[in-house]
PDB file of C-alpha atoms and ligand atoms in Angstrom:
ATOM      1  CA  UNK A   1     120.241  34.301 221.929  1.00 49.00           C
ATOM      2  CA  UNK A   2     122.783  31.996 223.601  1.00 54.00           C
ATOM      3  CA  UNK A   3     126.392  32.711 223.606  1.00 54.00           C
ATOM      4  CA  UNK A   4     127.068  29.709 221.786  1.00 60.00           C
ATOM      5  CA  UNK A   5     124.847  30.507 218.897  1.00 78.00           C
ATOM      6  CA  UNK A   6     125.722  34.105 218.621  1.00 83.00           C
ATOM      7  CA  UNK A   7     129.360  32.959 218.250  1.00 90.00           C
ATOM      8  CA  UNK A   8     128.456  30.408 215.555  1.00 91.00           C
ATOM      9  CA  UNK A   9     126.691  32.958 213.560  1.00 93.00           C
ATOM     10  CA  UNK A  10     129.730  35.419 213.693  1.00 96.00           C
ATOM     11  CA  UNK A  11     131.931  32.434 212.809  1.00 97.00           C
ATOM     12  CA  UNK A  12     129.788  31.496 209.772  1.00 96.00           C
ATOM     13  CA  UNK A  13     129.262  35.048 208.634  1.00 97.00           C
ATOM     14  CA  UNK A  14     133.194  35.488 208.784  1.00 97.00           C
ATOM     15  CA  UNK A  15     133.528  32.220 206.635  1.00 97.00           C
ATOM     16  CA  UNK A  16     131.001  33.377 204.219  1.00 98.00           C
ATOM     17  CA  UNK A  17     132.687  36.873 203.675  1.00 98.00           C
ATOM     18  CA  UNK A  18     136.119  35.074 203.315  1.00 98.00           C
ATOM     19  CA  UNK A  19     134.778  32.741 200.693  1.00 98.00           C
ATOM     20  CA  UNK A  20     133.363  35.650 198.694  1.00 98.00           C
ATOM     21  CA  UNK A  21     136.504  37.586 198.931  1.00 98.00           C
ATOM     22  CA  UNK A  22     138.334  34.548 197.784  1.00 98.00           C
ATOM     23  CA  UNK A  23     135.994  34.123 194.784  1.00 98.00           C
ATOM     24  CA  UNK A  24     136.061  37.916 193.870  1.00 98.00           C
ATOM     25  CA  UNK A  25     139.802  37.607 193.770  1.00 98.00           C
ATOM     26  CA  UNK A  26     139.740  34.475 191.695  1.00 98.00           C
ATOM     27  CA  UNK A  27     137.522  36.287 189.120  1.00 98.00           C
ATOM     28  CA  UNK A  28     139.809  39.324 189.169  1.00 98.00           C
ATOM     29  CA  UNK A  29     143.015  37.110 188.799  1.00 98.00           C
ATOM     30  CA  UNK A  30     144.187  38.429 192.255  1.00 98.00           C
ATOM     31  CA  UNK A  31     145.966  36.732 195.270  1.00 98.00           C
ATOM     32  CA  UNK A  32     143.281  36.803 198.170  1.00 98.00           C
ATOM     33  CA  UNK A  33     146.280  37.278 200.406  1.00 97.00           C
ATOM     34  CA  UNK A  34     146.409  40.629 198.989  1.00 97.00           C
ATOM     35  CA  UNK A  35     143.089  41.875 200.183  1.00 98.00           C
ATOM     36  CA  UNK A  36     142.620  42.528 203.966  1.00 98.00           C
ATOM     37  CA  UNK A  37     139.329  42.198 205.622  1.00 98.00           C
ATOM     38  CA  UNK A  38     138.748  44.927 208.136  1.00 98.00           C
ATOM     39  CA  UNK A  39     135.885  44.179 210.296  1.00 98.00           C
ATOM     40  CA  UNK A  40     133.806  47.291 211.163  1.00 98.00           C
ATOM     41  CA  UNK A  41     132.436  47.253 214.638  1.00 98.00           C
ATOM     42  CA  UNK A  42     130.769  50.525 215.310  1.00 96.00           C
ATOM     43  CA  UNK A  43     127.584  49.916 217.540  1.00 95.00           C
ATOM     44  CA  UNK A  44     128.733  46.318 218.461  1.00 96.00           C
ATOM     45  CA  UNK A  45     128.949  45.638 221.883  1.00 95.00           C
ATOM     46  CA  UNK A  46     132.088  44.391 223.993  1.00 97.00           C
ATOM     47  CA  UNK A  47     130.852  40.911 224.461  1.00 96.00           C
ATOM     48  CA  UNK A  48     130.282  40.319 220.797  1.00 95.00           C
ATOM     49  CA  UNK A  49     133.808  41.879 219.943  1.00 97.00           C
ATOM     50  CA  UNK A  50     135.344  39.476 222.528  1.00 97.00           C
ATOM     51  CA  UNK A  51     133.652  36.706 220.653  1.00 96.00           C
ATOM     52  CA  UNK A  52     135.119  38.121 217.383  1.00 97.00           C
ATOM     53  CA  UNK A  53     138.598  38.387 218.954  1.00 98.00           C
ATOM     54  CA  UNK A  54     138.188  34.627 220.242  1.00 97.00           C
ATOM     55  CA  UNK A  55     137.669  33.738 216.571  1.00 97.00           C
ATOM     56  CA  UNK A  56     141.013  35.246 215.684  1.00 97.00           C
ATOM     57  CA  UNK A  57     140.090  38.750 214.687  1.00 98.00           C
ATOM     58  CA  UNK A  58     142.927  41.109 215.652  1.00 98.00           C
ATOM     59  CA  UNK A  59     141.680  44.484 214.248  1.00 98.00           C
ATOM     60  CA  UNK A  60     138.581  46.572 214.490  1.00 98.00           C
ATOM     61  CA  UNK A  61     137.357  49.637 212.381  1.00 98.00           C
ATOM     62  CA  UNK A  62     135.395  52.168 214.342  1.00 98.00           C
ATOM     63  CA  UNK A  63     133.960  55.359 213.148  1.00 97.00           C
ATOM     64  CA  UNK A  64     134.147  57.697 216.059  1.00 97.00           C
ATOM     65  CA  UNK A  65     137.040  58.344 218.335  1.00 97.00           C
ATOM     66  CA  UNK A  66     134.960  58.317 221.522  1.00 97.00           C
ATOM     67  CA  UNK A  67     133.424  54.863 221.105  1.00 97.00           C
ATOM     68  CA  UNK A  68     136.641  53.337 219.853  1.00 98.00           C
ATOM     69  CA  UNK A  69     138.476  54.774 222.777  1.00 98.00           C
ATOM     70  CA  UNK A  70     135.890  53.372 225.387  1.00 98.00           C
ATOM     71  CA  UNK A  71     136.042  50.068 223.690  1.00 98.00           C
ATOM     72  CA  UNK A  72     139.800  49.984 223.511  1.00 98.00           C
ATOM     73  CA  UNK A  73     140.062  50.709 227.251  1.00 98.00           C
ATOM     74  CA  UNK A  74     137.434  48.074 228.127  1.00 98.00           C
ATOM     75  CA  UNK A  75     139.411  45.427 226.070  1.00 98.00           C
ATOM     76  CA  UNK A  76     142.889  46.581 226.976  1.00 98.00           C
ATOM     77  CA  UNK A  77     143.458  43.044 228.256  1.00 98.00           C
ATOM     78  CA  UNK A  78     143.251  41.740 224.658  1.00 98.00           C
ATOM     79  CA  UNK A  79     146.927  41.529 223.245  1.00 97.00           C
ATOM     80  CA  UNK A  80     147.656  42.676 219.850  1.00 97.00           C
ATOM     81  CA  UNK A  81     144.336  44.154 219.086  1.00 98.00           C
ATOM     82  CA  UNK A  82     144.597  46.991 216.700  1.00 98.00           C
ATOM     83  CA  UNK A  83     141.987  49.823 216.445  1.00 98.00           C
ATOM     84  CA  UNK A  84     141.673  51.420 212.924  1.00 98.00           C
ATOM     85  CA  UNK A  85     139.744  54.793 212.799  1.00 98.00           C
ATOM     86  CA  UNK A  86     137.779  54.994 209.588  1.00 98.00           C
ATOM     87  CA  UNK A  87     135.658  57.938 210.247  1.00 97.00           C
ATOM     88  CA  UNK A  88     136.163  61.724 210.369  1.00 95.00           C
ATOM     89  CA  UNK A  89     138.485  63.205 212.932  1.00 96.00           C
ATOM     90  CA  UNK A  90     137.609  66.489 214.742  1.00 95.00           C
ATOM     91  CA  UNK A  91     140.925  68.265 215.542  1.00 96.00           C
ATOM     92  CA  UNK A  92     139.954  68.583 219.252  1.00 96.00           C
ATOM     93  CA  UNK A  93     139.861  64.717 219.388  1.00 97.00           C
ATOM     94  CA  UNK A  94     143.341  64.228 217.877  1.00 98.00           C
ATOM     95  CA  UNK A  95     144.839  63.860 221.307  1.00 97.00           C
ATOM     96  CA  UNK A  96     142.832  60.901 222.343  1.00 97.00           C
ATOM     97  CA  UNK A  97     143.179  59.239 218.864  1.00 98.00           C
ATOM     98  CA  UNK A  98     146.923  59.681 219.131  1.00 98.00           C
ATOM     99  CA  UNK A  99     147.088  57.444 222.182  1.00 97.00           C
ATOM    100  CA  UNK A 100     145.354  54.278 220.972  1.00 97.00           C
ATOM    101  CA  UNK A 101     144.726  54.341 217.368  1.00 98.00           C
ATOM    102  CA  UNK A 102     147.002  52.305 215.111  1.00 98.00           C
ATOM    103  CA  UNK A 103     145.766  53.302 211.716  1.00 98.00           C
ATOM    104  CA  UNK A 104     143.559  56.376 210.584  1.00 98.00           C
ATOM    105  CA  UNK A 105     141.932  55.966 207.313  1.00 98.00           C
ATOM    106  CA  UNK A 106     140.067  59.258 207.092  1.00 98.00           C
ATOM    107  CA  UNK A 107     142.817  61.962 206.785  1.00 98.00           C
ATOM    108  CA  UNK A 108     141.202  64.830 204.762  1.00 97.00           C
ATOM    109  CA  UNK A 109     142.625  68.233 206.029  1.00 97.00           C
ATOM    110  CA  UNK A 110     146.082  69.598 206.894  1.00 98.00           C
ATOM    111  CA  UNK A 111     144.711  70.731 210.161  1.00 97.00           C
ATOM    112  CA  UNK A 112     143.990  67.118 211.215  1.00 98.00           C
ATOM    113  CA  UNK A 113     147.417  66.010 209.948  1.00 98.00           C
ATOM    114  CA  UNK A 114     148.970  68.755 212.077  1.00 98.00           C
ATOM    115  CA  UNK A 115     146.919  68.148 215.179  1.00 98.00           C
ATOM    116  CA  UNK A 116     147.631  64.252 215.023  1.00 98.00           C
ATOM    117  CA  UNK A 117     151.296  64.739 214.149  1.00 98.00           C
ATOM    118  CA  UNK A 118     151.889  67.009 217.148  1.00 98.00           C
ATOM    119  CA  UNK A 119     150.010  64.582 219.573  1.00 98.00           C
ATOM    120  CA  UNK A 120     151.813  61.758 218.165  1.00 98.00           C
ATOM    121  CA  UNK A 121     155.270  63.403 218.640  1.00 98.00           C
ATOM    122  CA  UNK A 122     154.444  64.121 222.184  1.00 97.00           C
ATOM    123  CA  UNK A 123     153.765  60.393 222.714  1.00 96.00           C
ATOM    124  CA  UNK A 124     156.683  59.235 220.690  1.00 97.00           C
ATOM    125  CA  UNK A 125     154.049  57.126 218.440  1.00 97.00           C
ATOM    126  CA  UNK A 126     153.613  56.933 214.664  1.00 97.00           C
ATOM    127  CA  UNK A 127     150.390  56.239 212.934  1.00 98.00           C
ATOM    128  CA  UNK A 128     149.602  54.500 209.484  1.00 97.00           C
ATOM    129  CA  UNK A 129     147.423  56.924 207.558  1.00 98.00           C
ATOM    130  CA  UNK A 130     145.195  56.755 204.407  1.00 98.00           C
ATOM    131  CA  UNK A 131     143.758  59.869 202.736  1.00 98.00           C
ATOM    132  CA  UNK A 132     140.223  59.953 202.205  1.00 98.00           C
ATOM    133  CA  UNK A 133     138.786  60.817 198.950  1.00 98.00           C
ATOM    134  CA  UNK A 134     135.307  62.023 197.946  1.00 97.00           C
ATOM    135  CA  UNK A 135     134.872  59.809 194.785  1.00 96.00           C
ATOM    136  CA  UNK A 136     131.221  60.163 194.543  1.00 94.00           C
ATOM    137  CA  UNK A 137     130.856  63.901 194.681  1.00 91.00           C
ATOM    138  CA  UNK A 138     128.268  63.758 197.207  1.00 84.00           C
ATOM    139  CA  UNK A 139     128.225  66.802 199.427  1.00 73.00           C
ATOM    140  CA  UNK A 140     127.262  64.769 202.484  1.00 71.00           C
ATOM    141  CA  UNK A 141     130.500  62.578 202.318  1.00 73.00           C
ATOM    142  CA  UNK A 142     133.835  63.682 203.945  1.00 90.00           C
ATOM    143  CA  UNK A 143     137.039  63.430 202.014  1.00 96.00           C
ATOM    144  CA  UNK A 144     138.998  65.541 199.599  1.00 97.00           C
ATOM    145  CA  UNK A 145     137.720  66.065 196.052  1.00 96.00           C
ATOM    146  CA  UNK A 146     139.932  63.850 193.702  1.00 96.00           C
ATOM    147  CA  UNK A 147     141.523  66.978 192.157  1.00 95.00           C
ATOM    148  CA  UNK A 148     142.834  68.158 195.328  1.00 96.00           C
ATOM    149  CA  UNK A 149     144.719  64.973 196.554  1.00 96.00           C
ATOM    150  CA  UNK A 150     147.894  65.369 194.526  1.00 94.00           C
ATOM    151  CA  UNK A 151     148.679  68.692 196.097  1.00 95.00           C
ATOM    152  CA  UNK A 152     147.491  67.530 199.542  1.00 96.00           C
ATOM    153  CA  UNK A 153     149.694  64.519 199.448  1.00 96.00           C
ATOM    154  CA  UNK A 154     152.796  66.761 198.652  1.00 94.00           C
ATOM    155  CA  UNK A 155     152.481  68.320 201.982  1.00 96.00           C
ATOM    156  CA  UNK A 156     152.396  65.384 204.053  1.00 96.00           C
ATOM    157  CA  UNK A 157     156.085  64.576 204.386  1.00 95.00           C
ATOM    158  CA  UNK A 158     156.184  67.705 206.805  1.00 96.00           C
ATOM    159  CA  UNK A 159     154.111  65.426 209.459  1.00 97.00           C
ATOM    160  CA  UNK A 160     157.018  62.799 210.191  1.00 97.00           C
ATOM    161  CA  UNK A 161     154.718  60.816 212.685  1.00 98.00           C
ATOM    162  CA  UNK A 162     152.218  60.035 209.832  1.00 97.00           C
ATOM    163  CA  UNK A 163     153.192  57.057 207.719  1.00 97.00           C
ATOM    164  CA  UNK A 164     151.138  57.586 204.593  1.00 96.00           C
ATOM    165  CA  UNK A 165     150.042  54.297 203.070  1.00 96.00           C
ATOM    166  CA  UNK A 166     147.488  54.925 200.474  1.00 97.00           C
ATOM    167  CA  UNK A 167     143.723  56.098 199.981  1.00 98.00           C
ATOM    168  CA  UNK A 168     140.335  55.362 201.126  1.00 98.00           C
ATOM    169  CA  UNK A 169     136.914  56.032 199.715  1.00 97.00           C
ATOM    170  CA  UNK A 170     133.282  55.463 200.248  1.00 96.00           C
ATOM    171  CA  UNK A 171     131.501  54.743 196.955  1.00 95.00           C
ATOM    172  CA  UNK A 172     128.068  56.186 196.045  1.00 93.00           C
ATOM    173  CA  UNK A 173     125.226  54.375 198.035  1.00 89.00           C
ATOM    174  CA  UNK A 174     123.462  52.880 195.190  1.00 90.00           C
ATOM    175  CA  UNK A 175     122.280  49.356 193.892  1.00 91.00           C
ATOM    176  CA  UNK A 176     123.386  50.495 190.485  1.00 94.00           C
ATOM    177  CA  UNK A 177     126.695  49.002 189.786  1.00 95.00           C
ATOM    178  CA  UNK A 178     127.389  51.475 186.928  1.00 95.00           C
ATOM    179  CA  UNK A 179     127.361  54.289 189.458  1.00 95.00           C
ATOM    180  CA  UNK A 180     129.283  52.464 192.196  1.00 96.00           C
ATOM    181  CA  UNK A 181     132.139  51.198 190.056  1.00 97.00           C
ATOM    182  CA  UNK A 182     133.361  54.505 188.764  1.00 97.00           C
ATOM    183  CA  UNK A 183     134.018  55.611 192.347  1.00 97.00           C
ATOM    184  CA  UNK A 184     136.279  52.595 192.746  1.00 98.00           C
ATOM    185  CA  UNK A 185     137.920  53.105 189.398  1.00 98.00           C
ATOM    186  CA  UNK A 186     138.546  56.895 190.394  1.00 97.00           C
ATOM    187  CA  UNK A 187     140.318  56.079 193.454  1.00 98.00           C
ATOM    188  CA  UNK A 188     142.436  53.302 191.565  1.00 98.00           C
ATOM    189  CA  UNK A 189     143.652  55.737 188.850  1.00 97.00           C
ATOM    190  CA  UNK A 190     144.392  58.393 191.343  1.00 97.00           C
ATOM    191  CA  UNK A 191     146.553  56.028 193.280  1.00 96.00           C
ATOM    192  CA  UNK A 192     148.626  55.229 189.907  1.00 95.00           C
ATOM    193  CA  UNK A 193     149.015  59.061 189.346  1.00 94.00           C
ATOM    194  CA  UNK A 194     150.200  59.543 192.838  1.00 94.00           C
ATOM    195  CA  UNK A 195     152.648  56.650 192.700  1.00 91.00           C
ATOM    196  CA  UNK A 196     154.312  58.375 189.714  1.00 88.00           C
ATOM    197  CA  UNK A 197     155.039  61.509 191.768  1.00 80.00           C
ATOM    198  CA  UNK A 198     154.806  60.606 195.273  1.00 81.00           C
ATOM    199  CA  UNK A 199     157.074  62.492 197.553  1.00 82.00           C
ATOM    200  CA  UNK A 200     159.846  60.387 199.458  1.00 81.00           C
ATOM    201  CA  UNK A 201     158.648  58.493 202.273  1.00 80.00           C
ATOM    202  CA  UNK A 202     155.031  58.411 200.951  1.00 87.00           C
ATOM    203  CA  UNK A 203     153.872  54.858 199.904  1.00 89.00           C
ATOM    204  CA  UNK A 204     150.891  54.550 197.997  1.00 93.00           C
ATOM    205  CA  UNK A 205     149.830  50.757 198.200  1.00 94.00           C
ATOM    206  CA  UNK A 206     146.714  50.752 200.072  1.00 98.00           C
ATOM    207  CA  UNK A 207     143.226  51.229 198.434  1.00 98.00           C
ATOM    208  CA  UNK A 208     140.663  50.835 201.269  1.00 98.00           C
ATOM    209  CA  UNK A 209     137.465  50.711 199.306  1.00 98.00           C
ATOM    210  CA  UNK A 210     134.164  48.529 199.405  1.00 98.00           C
ATOM    211  CA  UNK A 211     131.786  47.764 202.210  1.00 97.00           C
ATOM    212  CA  UNK A 212     129.141  44.995 202.972  1.00 97.00           C
ATOM    213  CA  UNK A 213     127.029  45.925 199.731  1.00 95.00           C
ATOM    214  CA  UNK A 214     129.965  46.420 197.338  1.00 96.00           C
ATOM    215  CA  UNK A 215     133.281  44.914 198.404  1.00 98.00           C
ATOM    216  CA  UNK A 216     133.157  42.423 195.452  1.00 98.00           C
ATOM    217  CA  UNK A 217     133.034  45.230 192.961  1.00 98.00           C
ATOM    218  CA  UNK A 218     135.690  47.005 194.940  1.00 98.00           C
ATOM    219  CA  UNK A 219     137.992  43.915 194.718  1.00 98.00           C
ATOM    220  CA  UNK A 220     137.541  43.714 191.040  1.00 98.00           C
ATOM    221  CA  UNK A 221     138.919  47.316 190.947  1.00 98.00           C
ATOM    222  CA  UNK A 222     141.873  46.653 193.009  1.00 98.00           C
ATOM    223  CA  UNK A 223     140.794  46.983 196.724  1.00 98.00           C
ATOM    224  CA  UNK A 224     143.591  46.024 199.222  1.00 98.00           C
ATOM    225  CA  UNK A 225     141.220  46.552 202.220  1.00 98.00           C
ATOM    226  CA  UNK A 226     137.631  46.000 202.275  1.00 98.00           C
ATOM    227  CA  UNK A 227     135.747  47.422 205.369  1.00 98.00           C
ATOM    228  CA  UNK A 228     132.889  45.120 206.387  1.00 98.00           C
ATOM    229  CA  UNK A 229     130.379  45.720 209.273  1.00 98.00           C
ATOM    230  CA  UNK A 230     126.786  44.571 208.658  1.00 97.00           C
ATOM    231  CA  UNK A 231     127.768  41.484 206.657  1.00 97.00           C
ATOM    232  CA  UNK A 232     129.792  40.361 209.729  1.00 97.00           C
ATOM    233  CA  UNK A 233     127.942  41.698 212.818  1.00 96.00           C
ATOM    234  CA  UNK A 234     124.508  41.909 211.366  1.00 93.00           C
ATOM    235  CA  UNK A 235     122.370  45.176 210.963  1.00 90.00           C
ATOM    236  CA  UNK A 236     123.051  48.004 213.217  1.00 86.00           C
ATOM    237  CA  UNK A 237     120.637  49.423 215.639  1.00 81.00           C
ATOM    238  CA  UNK A 238     121.867  53.067 214.981  1.00 78.00           C
ATOM    239  CA  UNK A 239     121.011  54.616 211.669  1.00 77.00           C
ATOM    240  CA  UNK A 240     124.189  55.639 209.714  1.00 79.00           C
ATOM    241  CA  UNK A 241     123.195  59.173 209.688  1.00 77.00           C
ATOM    242  CA  UNK A 242     124.480  59.123 213.013  1.00 76.00           C
ATOM    243  CA  UNK A 243     128.050  58.208 211.739  1.00 79.00           C
ATOM    244  CA  UNK A 244     127.977  60.250 208.341  1.00 73.00           C
ATOM    245  CA  UNK A 245     126.311  63.592 208.972  1.00 66.00           C
ATOM    246  CA  UNK A 246     124.301  64.539 206.111  1.00 60.00           C
ATOM    247  CA  UNK A 247     123.692  60.933 205.057  1.00 62.00           C
ATOM    248  CA  UNK A 248     120.013  60.338 204.359  1.00 56.00           C
ATOM    249  CA  UNK A 249     120.039  57.354 202.168  1.00 55.00           C
ATOM    250  CA  UNK A 250     118.728  54.090 203.103  1.00 49.00           C
ATOM    251  CA  UNK A 251     121.313  51.271 203.714  1.00 49.00           C
ATOM    252  CA  UNK A 252     121.907  49.077 200.936  1.00 48.00           C
ATOM    253  CA  UNK A 253     120.563  45.542 200.972  1.00 47.00           C
ATOM    254  CA  UNK A 254     123.351  42.972 201.457  1.00 49.00           C
TER     255      UNK A 254
HETATM  256  C1  PLP B 301     130.090  51.733 208.902  1.00 83.20           C
HETATM  257  C2  PLP B 301     131.346  51.761 207.824  1.00 83.20           C
HETATM  258  C3  PLP B 301     131.501  50.673 206.954  1.00 83.20           C
HETATM  259  C4  PLP B 301     131.045  49.262 207.095  1.00 83.20           C
HETATM  260  O1  PLP B 301     129.811  49.350 206.544  1.00 83.20           O
HETATM  261  P1  PLP B 301     128.765  48.162 206.220  1.00 83.20           P
HETATM  262  O2  PLP B 301     127.868  48.538 205.043  1.00 83.20           O
HETATM  263  O3  PLP B 301     128.159  47.928 207.487  1.00 83.20           O
HETATM  264  O4  PLP B 301     129.693  47.052 205.861  1.00 83.20           O
HETATM  265  C5  PLP B 301     132.708  50.980 206.199  1.00 83.20           C
HETATM  266  N1  PLP B 301     133.397  52.039 206.071  1.00 83.20           N
HETATM  267  C6  PLP B 301     132.987  53.284 206.858  1.00 83.20           C
HETATM  268  C7  PLP B 301     133.631  54.442 206.729  1.00 83.20           C
HETATM  269  C8  PLP B 301     131.992  52.993 207.743  1.00 83.20           C
HETATM  270  O5  PLP B 301     131.764  53.978 208.455  1.00 83.20           O
END
């Protein structure tokens, strides 16, 4: 495929997603400027990410620290490009993540919070973080069980380099809306509860939920960030089980 046509496919995919986001916001009586599109770039190579940058994208969501770090180093020449880590963090990778990640959406343990905080303090950096919640009850997914989130969030002010901004979830993988939607509802209701008794310094504005197959439903339930990979960059060559350990399900059709 020529460079030109791959850029134009990317450009038309992005335009189509933005149109769908706007339409979903209109149906929900929401302002489209309140929904952030986070492009998810795992497995996508540097050349295509440079095309995406040329089209105006300034943040990229990556699932794994090592892949994200390699890309961030290769593209260090691009000003204002933010890297958002959306996958589970092993504590031994906190040191690397603390150097270049601008936002971490998958915080789900005090060990990870402590490891990140220590590394960030050393580097004089701060990090926006979202707490990942397992709203689907699937054993294969990372994230805290909903009933543990309130107590968890109460402990976070101890980590002063972490700026807590809200919650993130992956819904159940299903074509059945009646199974997917309750996951988003659960995250929204949890945020309302947390807003009532959030500790000082903890802001609960963000709801990162919704992917290529379900972002319109997530917007209807209040998503402030939707994380979209396949619908922007096309199908991935690597099965998602490589990114979500234990994940055996087929990808949802777009
Ligand atoms: C890969 C990934 C996405 C994007 O998934 P698509 O179905 O390709 O849009 C969103 N969130 C997380 C945590 C991911 O790992």
